[in-house]
């Protein structure tokens, strides 16, 4: 057995390799069965809820328990599929939460009469299992010919209604692929969604390429709306192995190529092979080794995708040249709702170029622009553009961009207009007390949907911490404030904690706070944290109108 398919592209770095790893999601069949048992117990044994609403018979409880687990799993799995690069912890939490909610729902409705045969879980949350064929559940593992034949048997049933297949989390060998080939070919005309993410892990390069060729040929000519090839460390060879399938797709609405080792050559292959992206709504390239030259190729795809609503090109090693090219291409995507360009090396010039595109996004709701080296000039250009567009913006993330207090008035003026904001992340900048207070002041008015604020690592002292905490703690929907990694005095921390006394879980830790930090003036004991008059003046700061 080789070291893995990540050897396919010689240019791929070690960080791109995907050895077998432990995932929290999906749970094993044994874990799911254990949960059914626990749910059954909750529906039948004595508790404050069964005393209040009544308990169920064992037979009825078991029937409901299976339905509850099934629905909870489907809900959590759908959540996980939207964030496939995560470890699954949020899906696990949602799984448990849904189970608890449905248990209470069943208990409130009470035992069914003898004539009632329907399970009492809400029908509106049930999932049409006959349209989705998913073998990704359970432990991540290899699948060989015999198991493949048995597992894929339902796809051979005449008249089946499967429109989506998910083979993720199972590594297909050559013999297993040959078993799957005629089965897939027989149903390709009815398929609308294909998920082949993480399906050749641990295979040798030669075997993996042949497996992909087999799948590509079998599915060639299908009219897909969604195609997910993520987590396969494709490289250029892998992309071209899927050539037959990609060349036959002209109606794609969603394309996922995350964590694929997409280099410059691979990106050019993607651009070359896909005949049309006119209907594309979702395009995700997260965590690749694209670089500037690869970004030029991706920008061609973006430019030909006028209906794009969700674009993710985060952690792709794109610098200024590629950033400018992507920004100019995004100028045509006026329907964009979610934009994620985090963790690249855009710089000021690309930031200014991006601001021109942002000014056209009336429907933008989420924008993730952290760690892009925008500095004040780029950040202010972005803020000015967003101020005049995106009236329903919910998430604004501009962490790690070297934004100082000089840019704070412009950033604050933008935030003032975003009354639907739920999450604000400006961590790891240099806003200091002056900048934080100006931003806090604009948050005082409205912003009733605000839930999360992250201002960690911003050289904030006591004054900034107090003003920000006082503002956000009063928001009716607020969930979490992070101001760790700053220079807040011990007295300031005590004051903030007192404000959150009734909601301690809404305040992050202060483990990385340095009360002795800050500039020389603060360190000498004459800084903001210990000078009430100066602190009071800072708290009176208002946002100045731009000249």
Short mmCIF file of N, CA and C in Angstrom, two decimals, residues 66-135:
data_model
loop_
_atom_site.label_atom_id
_atom_site.label_comp_id
_atom_site.label_asym_id
_atom_site.label_seq_id
_atom_site.Cartn_x
_atom_site.Cartn_y
_atom_site.Cartn_z
N UNK A 66 -36.83 5.33 17.03
CA UNK A 66 -36.15 5.12 15.74
C UNK A 66 -36.38 6.30 14.81
N UNK A 67 -37.61 6.80 14.81
CA UNK A 67 -37.93 7.94 13.95
C UNK A 67 -37.20 9.19 14.42
N UNK A 68 -37.17 9.39 15.73
CA UNK A 68 -36.49 10.56 16.30
C UNK A 68 -35.02 10.55 15.92
N UNK A 69 -34.36 9.42 16.12
CA UNK A 69 -32.93 9.32 15.80
C UNK A 69 -32.69 9.55 14.32
N UNK A 70 -33.56 8.99 13.50
CA UNK A 70 -33.41 9.11 12.05
C UNK A 70 -33.51 10.57 11.60
N UNK A 71 -34.51 11.27 12.12
CA UNK A 71 -34.71 12.67 11.76
C UNK A 71 -33.57 13.54 12.29
N UNK A 72 -33.14 13.29 13.54
CA UNK A 72 -32.04 14.06 14.13
C UNK A 72 -30.75 13.85 13.35
N UNK A 73 -30.52 12.61 12.94
CA UNK A 73 -29.32 12.31 12.16
C UNK A 73 -29.35 13.05 10.82
N UNK A 74 -30.50 13.00 10.15
CA UNK A 74 -30.63 13.65 8.84
C UNK A 74 -30.40 15.16 8.96
N UNK A 75 -30.94 15.77 10.00
CA UNK A 75 -30.77 17.20 10.22
C UNK A 75 -29.31 17.55 10.47
N UNK A 76 -28.65 16.78 11.34
CA UNK A 76 -27.25 17.04 11.66
C UNK A 76 -26.35 16.77 10.47
N UNK A 77 -26.68 15.74 9.71
CA UNK A 77 -25.85 15.39 8.55
C UNK A 77 -25.95 16.46 7.46
N UNK A 78 -27.14 17.03 7.31
CA UNK A 78 -27.31 18.11 6.35
C UNK A 78 -26.47 19.32 6.76
N UNK A 79 -26.43 19.58 8.08
CA UNK A 79 -25.60 20.67 8.61
C UNK A 79 -24.13 20.40 8.34
N UNK A 80 -23.70 19.15 8.56
CA UNK A 80 -22.29 18.78 8.36
C UNK A 80 -21.87 18.93 6.90
N UNK A 81 -22.77 18.57 5.98
CA UNK A 81 -22.45 18.64 4.56
C UNK A 81 -22.20 20.06 4.09
N UNK A 82 -22.76 21.04 4.82
CA UNK A 82 -22.54 22.43 4.45
C UNK A 82 -21.17 22.93 4.92
N UNK A 83 -20.57 22.22 5.90
CA UNK A 83 -19.24 22.56 6.37
C UNK A 83 -18.38 21.31 6.38
N UNK A 84 -18.14 20.70 5.22
CA UNK A 84 -17.46 19.40 5.16
C UNK A 84 -16.02 19.40 5.63
N UNK A 85 -15.40 20.59 5.75
CA UNK A 85 -14.01 20.62 6.19
C UNK A 85 -13.89 20.68 7.71
N UNK A 86 -15.02 20.72 8.42
CA UNK A 86 -14.99 20.75 9.87
C UNK A 86 -14.76 19.37 10.46
N UNK A 87 -14.59 19.30 11.81
CA UNK A 87 -14.34 18.00 12.45
C UNK A 87 -15.63 17.30 12.83
N UNK A 88 -16.77 17.95 12.63
CA UNK A 88 -18.04 17.32 12.93
C UNK A 88 -18.58 17.60 14.31
N UNK A 89 -17.85 18.39 15.12
CA UNK A 89 -18.31 18.62 16.49
C UNK A 89 -19.63 19.37 16.54
N UNK A 90 -19.82 20.35 15.64
CA UNK A 90 -21.08 21.09 15.64
C UNK A 90 -22.24 20.20 15.20
N UNK A 91 -21.96 19.24 14.31
CA UNK A 91 -23.01 18.30 13.88
C UNK A 91 -23.42 17.39 15.03
N UNK A 92 -22.45 16.97 15.83
CA UNK A 92 -22.73 16.12 16.99
C UNK A 92 -23.63 16.86 17.98
N UNK A 93 -23.32 18.14 18.20
CA UNK A 93 -24.13 18.94 19.13
C UNK A 93 -25.56 19.11 18.61
N UNK A 94 -25.67 19.35 17.32
CA UNK A 94 -27.00 19.50 16.72
C UNK A 94 -27.78 18.19 16.78
N UNK A 95 -27.10 17.08 16.57
CA UNK A 95 -27.69 15.73 16.66
C UNK A 95 -28.35 15.53 18.02
N UNK A 96 -27.62 15.86 19.08
CA UNK A 96 -28.14 15.70 20.44
C UNK A 96 -29.29 16.67 20.71
N UNK A 97 -29.13 17.90 20.22
CA UNK A 97 -30.16 18.92 20.45
C UNK A 97 -31.48 18.55 19.78
N UNK A 98 -31.38 18.04 18.53
CA UNK A 98 -32.59 17.65 17.81
C UNK A 98 -33.29 16.49 18.49
N UNK A 99 -32.51 15.54 18.99
CA UNK A 99 -33.10 14.40 19.70
C UNK A 99 -33.89 14.88 20.92
N UNK A 100 -33.28 15.76 21.70
CA UNK A 100 -33.95 16.28 22.89
C UNK A 100 -35.24 17.01 22.54
N UNK A 101 -35.19 17.82 21.48
CA UNK A 101 -36.37 18.57 21.07
C UNK A 101 -37.50 17.64 20.65
N UNK A 102 -37.16 16.60 19.87
CA UNK A 102 -38.19 15.69 19.36
C UNK A 102 -38.74 14.78 20.46
N UNK A 103 -37.91 14.42 21.43
CA UNK A 103 -38.39 13.63 22.57
C UNK A 103 -39.48 14.40 23.30
N UNK A 104 -39.20 15.68 23.57
CA UNK A 104 -40.18 16.51 24.29
C UNK A 104 -41.45 16.69 23.46
N UNK A 105 -41.28 16.81 22.15
CA UNK A 105 -42.44 16.97 21.27
C UNK A 105 -43.35 15.75 21.35
N UNK A 106 -42.75 14.57 21.32
CA UNK A 106 -43.54 13.33 21.38
C UNK A 106 -44.23 13.20 22.74
N UNK A 107 -43.51 13.50 23.82
CA UNK A 107 -44.11 13.40 25.16
C UNK A 107 -45.28 14.37 25.32
N UNK A 108 -45.14 15.58 24.78
CA UNK A 108 -46.21 16.56 24.89
C UNK A 108 -47.47 16.10 24.17
N UNK A 109 -47.31 15.35 23.07
CA UNK A 109 -48.47 14.86 22.33
C UNK A 109 -49.12 13.68 23.02
N UNK A 110 -48.35 13.01 23.86
CA UNK A 110 -48.90 11.90 24.62
C UNK A 110 -49.00 10.61 23.85
N UNK A 111 -49.37 9.53 24.52
CA UNK A 111 -49.49 8.22 23.86
C UNK A 111 -50.57 8.26 22.79
N UNK A 112 -50.37 7.52 21.72
CA UNK A 112 -51.38 7.45 20.67
C UNK A 112 -52.45 6.45 21.07
N UNK A 113 -53.65 6.62 20.51
CA UNK A 113 -54.72 5.66 20.77
C UNK A 113 -54.43 4.37 20.01
N UNK A 114 -55.15 3.34 20.31
CA UNK A 114 -54.93 2.04 19.67
C UNK A 114 -55.14 2.10 18.17
N UNK A 115 -56.03 3.01 17.74
CA UNK A 115 -56.32 3.10 16.31
C UNK A 115 -55.28 3.91 15.54
N UNK A 116 -54.47 4.63 16.30
CA UNK A 116 -53.48 5.47 15.63
C UNK A 116 -52.24 4.65 15.31
N UNK A 117 -51.82 4.67 14.09
CA UNK A 117 -50.66 3.89 13.65
C UNK A 117 -49.47 4.76 13.27
N UNK A 118 -49.73 6.07 13.14
CA UNK A 118 -48.65 6.94 12.71
C UNK A 118 -47.74 7.28 13.88
N UNK A 119 -46.46 7.39 13.60
CA UNK A 119 -45.51 7.84 14.61
C UNK A 119 -45.72 9.32 14.82
N UNK A 120 -45.55 9.78 16.05
CA UNK A 120 -45.95 11.13 16.38
C UNK A 120 -44.88 12.18 16.17
N UNK A 121 -43.80 11.86 15.49
CA UNK A 121 -42.80 12.87 15.18
C UNK A 121 -43.30 13.70 14.00
N UNK A 122 -43.02 15.00 14.01
CA UNK A 122 -43.51 15.89 12.96
C UNK A 122 -43.13 15.39 11.58
N UNK A 123 -44.12 15.27 10.72
CA UNK A 123 -43.87 14.76 9.38
C UNK A 123 -43.08 15.75 8.54
N UNK A 124 -43.22 17.06 8.88
CA UNK A 124 -42.56 18.03 8.03
C UNK A 124 -41.04 17.97 8.11
N UNK A 125 -40.47 17.30 9.12
CA UNK A 125 -39.02 17.21 9.20
C UNK A 125 -38.51 15.87 8.72
N UNK A 126 -39.39 15.02 8.25
CA UNK A 126 -38.94 13.73 7.75
C UNK A 126 -38.17 13.90 6.44
N UNK A 127 -37.31 12.95 6.14
CA UNK A 127 -36.46 13.05 4.96
C UNK A 127 -36.87 12.01 3.94
N UNK A 128 -36.96 12.39 2.66
CA UNK A 128 -37.33 11.43 1.62
C UNK A 128 -36.17 10.49 1.32
N UNK A 129 -36.06 9.41 2.10
CA UNK A 129 -34.91 8.51 2.00
C UNK A 129 -34.82 7.82 0.64
N UNK A 130 -35.93 7.72 -0.07
CA UNK A 130 -35.89 7.01 -1.34
C UNK A 130 -35.26 7.83 -2.45
N UNK A 131 -34.88 9.09 -2.17
CA UNK A 131 -34.22 9.90 -3.19
C UNK A 131 -32.73 10.09 -2.91
N UNK A 132 -32.28 9.76 -1.70
CA UNK A 132 -30.88 9.94 -1.32
C UNK A 132 -30.25 8.60 -0.97
N UNK A 133 -29.18 8.26 -1.66
CA UNK A 133 -28.44 7.02 -1.35
C UNK A 133 -27.08 7.42 -0.79
N UNK A 134 -26.89 7.17 0.51
CA UNK A 134 -25.72 7.67 1.23
C UNK A 134 -25.02 6.53 1.96
N UNK A 135 -23.75 6.26 1.59
CA UNK A 135 -22.99 5.20 2.26
C UNK A 135 -21.88 5.78 3.11
#
